[in-house]
Short mmCIF file of C-alpha atoms in Angstrom, two decimals:
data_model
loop_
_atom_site.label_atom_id
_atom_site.label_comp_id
_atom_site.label_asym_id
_atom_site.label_seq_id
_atom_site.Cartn_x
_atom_site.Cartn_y
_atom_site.Cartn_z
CA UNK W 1 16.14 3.33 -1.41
CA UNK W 2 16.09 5.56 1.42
CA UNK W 3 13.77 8.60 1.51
CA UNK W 4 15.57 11.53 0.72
CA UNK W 5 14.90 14.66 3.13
CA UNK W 6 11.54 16.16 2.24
CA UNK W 7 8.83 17.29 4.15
CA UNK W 8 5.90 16.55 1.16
CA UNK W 9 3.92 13.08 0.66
CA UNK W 10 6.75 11.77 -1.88
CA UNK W 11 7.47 8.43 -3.16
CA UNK W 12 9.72 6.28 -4.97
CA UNK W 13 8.26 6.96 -9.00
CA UNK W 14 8.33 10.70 -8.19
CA UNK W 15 4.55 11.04 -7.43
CA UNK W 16 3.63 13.77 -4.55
CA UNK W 17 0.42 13.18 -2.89
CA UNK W 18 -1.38 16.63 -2.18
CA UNK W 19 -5.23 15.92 -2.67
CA UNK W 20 -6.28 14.16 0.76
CA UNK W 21 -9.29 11.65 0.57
CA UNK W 22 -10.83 11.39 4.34
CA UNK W 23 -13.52 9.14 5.30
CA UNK W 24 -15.77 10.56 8.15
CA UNK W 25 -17.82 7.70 8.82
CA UNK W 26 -18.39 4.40 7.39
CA UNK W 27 -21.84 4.48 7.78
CA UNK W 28 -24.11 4.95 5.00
CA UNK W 29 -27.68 5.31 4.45
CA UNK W 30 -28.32 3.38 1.29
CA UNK W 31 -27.66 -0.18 0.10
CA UNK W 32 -26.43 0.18 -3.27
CA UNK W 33 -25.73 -3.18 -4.52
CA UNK W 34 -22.41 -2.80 -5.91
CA UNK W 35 -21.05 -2.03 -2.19
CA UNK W 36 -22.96 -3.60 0.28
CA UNK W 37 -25.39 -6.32 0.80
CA UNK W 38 -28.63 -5.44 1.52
CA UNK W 39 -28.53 -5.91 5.66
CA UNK W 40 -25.58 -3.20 5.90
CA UNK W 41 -22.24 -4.32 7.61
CA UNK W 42 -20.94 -4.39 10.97
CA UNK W 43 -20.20 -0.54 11.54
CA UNK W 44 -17.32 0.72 13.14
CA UNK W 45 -17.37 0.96 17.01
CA UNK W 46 -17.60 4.82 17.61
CA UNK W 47 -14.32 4.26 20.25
CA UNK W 48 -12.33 3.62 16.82
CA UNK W 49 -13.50 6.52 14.82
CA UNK W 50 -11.59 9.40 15.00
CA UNK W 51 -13.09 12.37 17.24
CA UNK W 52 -13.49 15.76 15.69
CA UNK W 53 -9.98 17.07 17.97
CA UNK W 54 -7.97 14.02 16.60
CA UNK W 55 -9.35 14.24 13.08
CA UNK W 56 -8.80 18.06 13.01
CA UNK W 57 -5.28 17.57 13.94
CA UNK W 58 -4.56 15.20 11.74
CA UNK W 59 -5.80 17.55 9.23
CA UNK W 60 -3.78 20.21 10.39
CA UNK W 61 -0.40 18.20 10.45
CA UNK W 62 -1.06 17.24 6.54
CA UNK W 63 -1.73 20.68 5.72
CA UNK W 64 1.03 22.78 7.71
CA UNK W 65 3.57 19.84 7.60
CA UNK W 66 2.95 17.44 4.59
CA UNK W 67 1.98 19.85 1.63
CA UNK W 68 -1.84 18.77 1.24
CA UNK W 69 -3.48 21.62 -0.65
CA UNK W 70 -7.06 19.64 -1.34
CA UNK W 71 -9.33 17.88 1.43
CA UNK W 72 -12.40 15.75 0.09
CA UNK W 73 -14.41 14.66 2.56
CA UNK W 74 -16.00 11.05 1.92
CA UNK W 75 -17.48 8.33 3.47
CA UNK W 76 -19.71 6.06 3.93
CA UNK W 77 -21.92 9.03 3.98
CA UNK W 78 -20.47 11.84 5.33
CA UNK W 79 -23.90 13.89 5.93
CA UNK W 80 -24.24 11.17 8.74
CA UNK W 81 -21.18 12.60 10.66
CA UNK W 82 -22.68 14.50 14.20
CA UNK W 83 -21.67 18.39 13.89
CA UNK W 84 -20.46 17.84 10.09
CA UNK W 85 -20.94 22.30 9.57
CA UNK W 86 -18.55 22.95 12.54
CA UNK W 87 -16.00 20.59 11.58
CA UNK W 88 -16.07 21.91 7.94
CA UNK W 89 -15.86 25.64 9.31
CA UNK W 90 -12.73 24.31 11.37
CA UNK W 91 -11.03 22.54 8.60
CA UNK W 92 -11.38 25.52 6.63
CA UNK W 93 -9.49 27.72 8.90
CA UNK W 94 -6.70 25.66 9.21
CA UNK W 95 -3.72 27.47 7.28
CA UNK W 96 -3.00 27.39 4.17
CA UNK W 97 -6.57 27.32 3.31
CA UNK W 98 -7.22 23.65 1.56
CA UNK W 99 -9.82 23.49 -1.08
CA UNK W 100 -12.56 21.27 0.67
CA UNK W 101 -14.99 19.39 -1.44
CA UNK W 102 -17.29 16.32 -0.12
CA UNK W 103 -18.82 13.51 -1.90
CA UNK W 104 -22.05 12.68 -1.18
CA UNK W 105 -25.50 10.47 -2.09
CA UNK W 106 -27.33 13.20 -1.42
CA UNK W 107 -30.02 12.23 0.82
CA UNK W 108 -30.95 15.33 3.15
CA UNK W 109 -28.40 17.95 1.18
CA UNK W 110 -31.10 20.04 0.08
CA UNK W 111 -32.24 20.86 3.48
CA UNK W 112 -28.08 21.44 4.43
CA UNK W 113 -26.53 22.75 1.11
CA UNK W 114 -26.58 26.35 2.28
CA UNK W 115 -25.25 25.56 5.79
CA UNK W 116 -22.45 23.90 4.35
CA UNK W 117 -21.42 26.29 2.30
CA UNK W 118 -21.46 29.02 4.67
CA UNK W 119 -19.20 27.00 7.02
CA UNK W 120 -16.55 26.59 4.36
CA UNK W 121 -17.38 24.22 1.86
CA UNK W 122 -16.38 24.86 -1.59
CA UNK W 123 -17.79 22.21 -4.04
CA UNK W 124 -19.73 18.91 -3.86
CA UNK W 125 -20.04 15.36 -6.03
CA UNK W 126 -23.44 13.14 -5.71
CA UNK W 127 -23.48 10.09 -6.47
CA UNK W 128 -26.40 9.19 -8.87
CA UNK W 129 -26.95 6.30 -10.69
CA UNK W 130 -30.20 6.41 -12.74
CA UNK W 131 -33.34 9.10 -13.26
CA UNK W 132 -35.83 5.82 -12.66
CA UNK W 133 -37.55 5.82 -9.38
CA UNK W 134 -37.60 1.77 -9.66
CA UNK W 135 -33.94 1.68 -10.71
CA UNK W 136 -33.24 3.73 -7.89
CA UNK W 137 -34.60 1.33 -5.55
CA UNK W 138 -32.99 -1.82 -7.24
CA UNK W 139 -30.03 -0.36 -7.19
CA UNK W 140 -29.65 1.38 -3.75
CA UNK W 141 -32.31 -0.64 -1.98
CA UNK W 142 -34.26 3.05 -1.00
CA UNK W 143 -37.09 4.74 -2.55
CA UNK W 144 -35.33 8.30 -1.94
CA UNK W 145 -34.64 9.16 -5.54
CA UNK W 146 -36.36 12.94 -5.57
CA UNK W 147 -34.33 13.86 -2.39
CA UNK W 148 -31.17 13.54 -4.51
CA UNK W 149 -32.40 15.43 -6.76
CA UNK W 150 -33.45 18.31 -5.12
CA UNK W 151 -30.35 17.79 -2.85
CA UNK W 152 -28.52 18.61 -6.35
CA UNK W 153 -30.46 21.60 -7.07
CA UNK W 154 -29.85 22.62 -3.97
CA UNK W 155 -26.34 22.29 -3.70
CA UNK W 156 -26.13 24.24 -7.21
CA UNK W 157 -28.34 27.37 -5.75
CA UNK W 158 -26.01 27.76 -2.95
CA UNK W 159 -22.98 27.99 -4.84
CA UNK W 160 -21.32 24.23 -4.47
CA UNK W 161 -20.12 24.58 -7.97
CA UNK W 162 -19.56 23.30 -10.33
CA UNK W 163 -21.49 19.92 -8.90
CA UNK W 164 -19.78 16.91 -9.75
CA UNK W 165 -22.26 13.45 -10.32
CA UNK W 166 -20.53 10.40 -10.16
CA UNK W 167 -22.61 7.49 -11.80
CA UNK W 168 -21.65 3.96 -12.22
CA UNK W 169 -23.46 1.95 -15.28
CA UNK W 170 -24.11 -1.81 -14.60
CA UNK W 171 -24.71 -4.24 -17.25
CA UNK W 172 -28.52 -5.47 -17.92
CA UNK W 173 -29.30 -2.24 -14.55
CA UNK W 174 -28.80 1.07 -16.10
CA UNK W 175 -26.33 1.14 -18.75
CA UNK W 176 -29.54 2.41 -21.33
CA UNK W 177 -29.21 5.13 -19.17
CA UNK W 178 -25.66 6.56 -19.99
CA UNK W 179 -27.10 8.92 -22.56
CA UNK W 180 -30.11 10.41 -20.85
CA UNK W 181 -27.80 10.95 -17.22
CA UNK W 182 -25.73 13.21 -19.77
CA UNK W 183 -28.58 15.13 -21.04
CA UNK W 184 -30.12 16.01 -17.79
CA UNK W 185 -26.70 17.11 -16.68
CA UNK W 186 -25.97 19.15 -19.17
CA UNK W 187 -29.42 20.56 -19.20
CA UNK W 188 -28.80 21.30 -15.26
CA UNK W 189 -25.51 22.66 -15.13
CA UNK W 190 -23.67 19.65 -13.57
CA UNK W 191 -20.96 17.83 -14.00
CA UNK W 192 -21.40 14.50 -15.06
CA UNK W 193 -18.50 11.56 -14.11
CA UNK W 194 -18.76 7.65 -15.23
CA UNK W 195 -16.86 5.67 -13.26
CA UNK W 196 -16.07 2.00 -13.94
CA UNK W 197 -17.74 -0.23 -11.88
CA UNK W 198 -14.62 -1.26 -9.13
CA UNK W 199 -14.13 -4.41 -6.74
CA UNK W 200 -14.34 -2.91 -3.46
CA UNK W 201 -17.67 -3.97 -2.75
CA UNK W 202 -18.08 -5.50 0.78
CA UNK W 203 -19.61 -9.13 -0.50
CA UNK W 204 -16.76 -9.38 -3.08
CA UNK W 205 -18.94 -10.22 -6.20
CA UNK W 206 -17.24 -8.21 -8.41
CA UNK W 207 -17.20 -9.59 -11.46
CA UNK W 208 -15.09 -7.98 -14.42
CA UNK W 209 -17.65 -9.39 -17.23
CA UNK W 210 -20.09 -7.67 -16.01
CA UNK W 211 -18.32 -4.13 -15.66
CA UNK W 212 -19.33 -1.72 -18.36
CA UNK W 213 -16.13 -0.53 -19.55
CA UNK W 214 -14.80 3.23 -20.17
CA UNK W 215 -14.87 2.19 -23.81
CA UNK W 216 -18.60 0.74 -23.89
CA UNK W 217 -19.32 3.62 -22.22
CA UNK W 218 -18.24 6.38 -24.58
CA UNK W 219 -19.47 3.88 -27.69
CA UNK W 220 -23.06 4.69 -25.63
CA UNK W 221 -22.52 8.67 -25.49
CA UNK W 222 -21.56 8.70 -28.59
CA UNK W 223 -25.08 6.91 -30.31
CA UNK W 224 -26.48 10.58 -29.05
CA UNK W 225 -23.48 13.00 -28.78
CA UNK W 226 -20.24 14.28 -30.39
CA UNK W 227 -17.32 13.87 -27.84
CA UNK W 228 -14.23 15.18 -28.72
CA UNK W 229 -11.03 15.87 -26.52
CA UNK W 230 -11.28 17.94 -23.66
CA UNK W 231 -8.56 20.71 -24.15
CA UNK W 232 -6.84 21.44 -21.10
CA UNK W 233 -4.20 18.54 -19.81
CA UNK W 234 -5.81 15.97 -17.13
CA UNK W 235 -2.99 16.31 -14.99
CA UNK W 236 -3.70 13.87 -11.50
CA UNK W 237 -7.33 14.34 -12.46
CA UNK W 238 -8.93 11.23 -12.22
CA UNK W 239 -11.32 11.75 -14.99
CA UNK W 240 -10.38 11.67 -18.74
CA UNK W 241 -12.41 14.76 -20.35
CA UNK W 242 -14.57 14.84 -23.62
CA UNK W 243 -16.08 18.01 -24.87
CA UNK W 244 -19.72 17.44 -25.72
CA UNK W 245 -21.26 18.35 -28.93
CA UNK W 246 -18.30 20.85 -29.04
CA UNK W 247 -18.63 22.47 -25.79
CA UNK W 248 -18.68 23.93 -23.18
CA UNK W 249 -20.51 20.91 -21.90
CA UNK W 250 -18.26 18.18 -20.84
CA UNK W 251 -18.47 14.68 -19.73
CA UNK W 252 -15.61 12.48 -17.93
CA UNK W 253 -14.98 8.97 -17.41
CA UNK W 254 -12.91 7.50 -14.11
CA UNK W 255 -11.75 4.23 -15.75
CA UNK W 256 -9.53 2.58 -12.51
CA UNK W 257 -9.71 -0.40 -14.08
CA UNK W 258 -9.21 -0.44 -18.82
CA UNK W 259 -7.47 2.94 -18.39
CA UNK W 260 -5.29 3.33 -14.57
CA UNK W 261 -3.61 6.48 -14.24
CA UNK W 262 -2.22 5.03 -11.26
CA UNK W 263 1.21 7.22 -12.79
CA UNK W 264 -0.27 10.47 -12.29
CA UNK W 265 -2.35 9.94 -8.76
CA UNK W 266 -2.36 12.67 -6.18
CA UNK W 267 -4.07 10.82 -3.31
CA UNK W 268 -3.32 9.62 -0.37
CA UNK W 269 -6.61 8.35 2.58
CA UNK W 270 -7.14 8.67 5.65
CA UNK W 271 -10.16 6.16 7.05
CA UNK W 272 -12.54 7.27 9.69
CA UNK W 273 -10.70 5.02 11.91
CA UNK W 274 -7.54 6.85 11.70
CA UNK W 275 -5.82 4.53 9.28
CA UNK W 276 -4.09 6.32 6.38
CA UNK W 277 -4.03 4.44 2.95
CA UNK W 278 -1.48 5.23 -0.40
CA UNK W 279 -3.53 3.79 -2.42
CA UNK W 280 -7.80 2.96 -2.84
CA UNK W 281 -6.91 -0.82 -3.40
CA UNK W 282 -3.80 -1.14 -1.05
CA UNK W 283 -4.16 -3.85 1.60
CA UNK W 284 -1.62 -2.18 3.95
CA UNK W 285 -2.26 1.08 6.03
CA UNK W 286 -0.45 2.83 9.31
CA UNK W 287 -2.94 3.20 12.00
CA UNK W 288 -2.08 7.10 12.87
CA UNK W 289 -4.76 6.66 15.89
CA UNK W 290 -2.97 4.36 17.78
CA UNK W 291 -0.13 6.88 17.11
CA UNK W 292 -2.12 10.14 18.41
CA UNK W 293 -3.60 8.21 21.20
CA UNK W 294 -0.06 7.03 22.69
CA UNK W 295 0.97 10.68 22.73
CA UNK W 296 2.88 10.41 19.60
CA UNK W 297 4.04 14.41 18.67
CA UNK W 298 3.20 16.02 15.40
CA UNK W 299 6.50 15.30 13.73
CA UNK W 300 6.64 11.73 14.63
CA UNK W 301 3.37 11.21 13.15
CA UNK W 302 4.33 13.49 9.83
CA UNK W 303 6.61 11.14 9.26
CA UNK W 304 4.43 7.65 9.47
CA UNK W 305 2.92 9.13 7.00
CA UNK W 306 5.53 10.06 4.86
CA UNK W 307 7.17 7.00 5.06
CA UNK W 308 3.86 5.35 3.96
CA UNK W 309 3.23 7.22 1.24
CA UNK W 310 7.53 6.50 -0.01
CA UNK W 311 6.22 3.14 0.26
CA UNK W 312 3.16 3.43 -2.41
CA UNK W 313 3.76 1.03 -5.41
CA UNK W 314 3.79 1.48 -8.75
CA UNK W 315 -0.13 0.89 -9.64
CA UNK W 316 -2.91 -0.77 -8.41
CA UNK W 317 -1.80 -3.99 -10.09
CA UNK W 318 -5.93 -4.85 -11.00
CA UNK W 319 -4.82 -6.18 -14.25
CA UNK W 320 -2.55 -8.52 -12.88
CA UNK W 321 -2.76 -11.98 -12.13
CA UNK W 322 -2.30 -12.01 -8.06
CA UNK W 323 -4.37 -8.86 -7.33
CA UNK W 324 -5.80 -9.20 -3.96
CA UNK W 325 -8.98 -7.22 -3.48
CA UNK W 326 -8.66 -4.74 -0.37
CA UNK W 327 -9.99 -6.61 3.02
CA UNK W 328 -11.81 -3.25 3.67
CA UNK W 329 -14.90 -2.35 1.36
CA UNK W 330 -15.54 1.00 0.18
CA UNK W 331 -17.72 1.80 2.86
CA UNK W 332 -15.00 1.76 5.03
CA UNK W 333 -12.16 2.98 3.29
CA UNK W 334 -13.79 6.24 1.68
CA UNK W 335 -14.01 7.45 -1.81
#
C-alpha cells in the first residue's frame, strides 16, 4: 500500500505516532537484574551517539515537520548525559512547545530536580522497585536506595508533577511488596505504575513463568485496597487506570505482555545512536545518523522516518510463536 501524502508519523492500521521516546545515553548507573548482568555491557562508542546539534535537530524536524507534540527523554540513564539542563532548555524552545518529561532511577535528582525544571522540564517518572534497602541492592546491584528517595521528594518540591514511579514486581524478589509501594505513594503524592516484567533484558533470561502478571498484580492490590475503574478513557496511555479506595488516588498497570495495547500506541524511538525504532520490541530501525552525517536535508530525513513508522506492524507479536526478542537490550534502546 503506498503511503498516502501526509506529513504526520502515520501507518498502515491508522495509528499516528506523536509521543517521541529518545534515549540519551545507554549508559546507566545501576545493575538491575532484569536488564543487565552485573559487569554492565559494552557501552556505546561516544563517535556513535548523537551530539547535542544532531540530536537537537532531529528533535526539531519531528516537532516542526512530523507532528510530535510529547518528548520523553530516557535512557540508560539520562542524568548521565554531559550538559543534560541546556539541552532540556533547548528542546523546550523548539516550536510548538513539546511537553518534555524524562524517566529516570533517580540517583543524584535531588541535588538537580530544581535545575531541571527551570530549564524546561515539565514532569518526571523514577523507577523504583522496592522500599527495602537489601532488596534494593539485590535487585539493582547498588546500595543507593535513600538517594531515590529523596531524588523523589525532590522532584515533587520543585514542581515535576505529578511524579510518575514505575516499579516492576518479580516473583520470589518483591512481589510482597506491591501493596506497601502503593501506600507510600499514595501517602506521598506520586503516581504509582506496575509494569510487567518485559524481555528486553541484555542476558536474555527472560522467562515468562516467572513474570508477575497484570492480573496477579491487581489480585495483590486488591488483598489491601478497593480498585475500581479509572473514569476518564486510556486513550494511547500505556497504563490501564484503577481508582483506589474510590479516589482520587490512582494506581496503573503497563501490561506489554497479558494485556498489549499495541492498537492504540503513540510511540515512535529514537536511540542515542541515532537509530529511530516503531516499535520497543522491533528488530528493524533506520539509522537517521548516517543520514544527518552524509548531509542528508531535513525533508529527506522527515521522510525516513515516515516511511518507517508506515512500516510499523500490527503488534508486538510477544504472544506468538516466532517472536524474536530485540538484538538491542533496553539499555540501549530507551524506555
Amino acid at each position: 500500500m503506498p503511503r498516502p501524502e501526509n506529513p504526520a508519523l502515520i501507518d498502515t492500521f491508522g495509528r499516528v505516532a506523536t509521543d517521541l521516546r529518545v534515549s540519551l545515553t545507554d549508559k546507566c548507573n545501576l545493575r538491575c537484574t532484569y536488564c543487565m548482568p552485573a559487569e554492565g555491557l559494552d557501552w556505546m562508542p561516544s563517535d556513535q551517539v548523537l551530539s547535542d546539534a544532531e540530536l537537537l535537530r532531529l528533535l526539531r524536524i519531528a516537532v516542526e515537520r512530523l507532528g510530535v507534540t510529547d518528548i520523553r527523554l530516557t535512557g540508560g540513564e539520562p542524568l548521565l548525559r554531559p550538559g543534560l539542563e541546556g539541552l532540556i532548555a533547548e528542546i523546550s524552545a523548539l516550536e510548538p512547545k513539546p511537553r518534555l518529561s524524562m524517566t529516570t532511577n533517580g540517583i543524584g535528582l535531588a541535588k538537580r530536580a530544581a535545575s531541571l525544571a527551570e530549564a524546561g522540564l515539565r514532569r518526571i517518572n523514577v523507577s523504583l522497585d522496592t522500599l527495602d534497602p537489601e532488596t534494593f541492592v539485590r535487585i539493582t546491584r547498588r546500595d543507593r536506595l535513600s538517594h531515590v528517595l529523596v531524588g523523589m521528594a525532590a522532584a515533587r518540591d520543585a514542581g515535576l508533577a505529578p511524579v510518575k514511579v514505575n516499579a516492576v514486581l518479580m516473583r520470589g524478589v518483591n512481589e510482597h511488596e506491591a501493596a506497601p509501594l502503593l501506600r507510600y505513594c499514595l501517602d506521598n503524592g506520586y503516581h504509582l505504575r506496575f509494569i510487567e516484567q518485559m524481555p528486553l533484558d541484555a542476558q536474555h533470561g527472560w522467562n515468562r513463568k516467572q513474570m508477575i502478571t497484570a492480573a496477579e498484580i491487581l489480585g495483590l492490590l486488591q488483598e489491601e485496597f478497593t480498585l475500581s475503574p479509572f473514569p476518564v478513557a486510556r486513550g494511547g496511555a500505556p497504563a490501564e487506570r484503577w481508582l483506589v479506595d474510590g479516589g482520587p488516588g490512582d494506581v496503573g498497570v503497563i501490561a506489554s505482555v497479558t494485556r498489549p495495547f499495541c492498537s492504540a500506541c503513540e510511540r515512535t524511538r529514537l536511540t542515542a545512536d541515532g537509530a529511530v525504532r516503531s516499535c520497543l520490541f522491533s528488530n528493524e530501525e533506520t539509522d537517521l545518523r548516517s543520514l544527518a552525517r552524509a548531509g542528508a536535508r531535513d525533508e529527506e530525513i522527515a521522510n525516513a522516518w515516515r516511511q518507517t513508522m508506515w512500516g510499523k506492524l500490527a503488534g508486538h507479536e510477544i504472544n506468538e510463536a516466532g517472536f524474536a526478542q530485540p538484538i538491542r537490550p533496553m539499555s540501549a534502546i530507551g524506555g
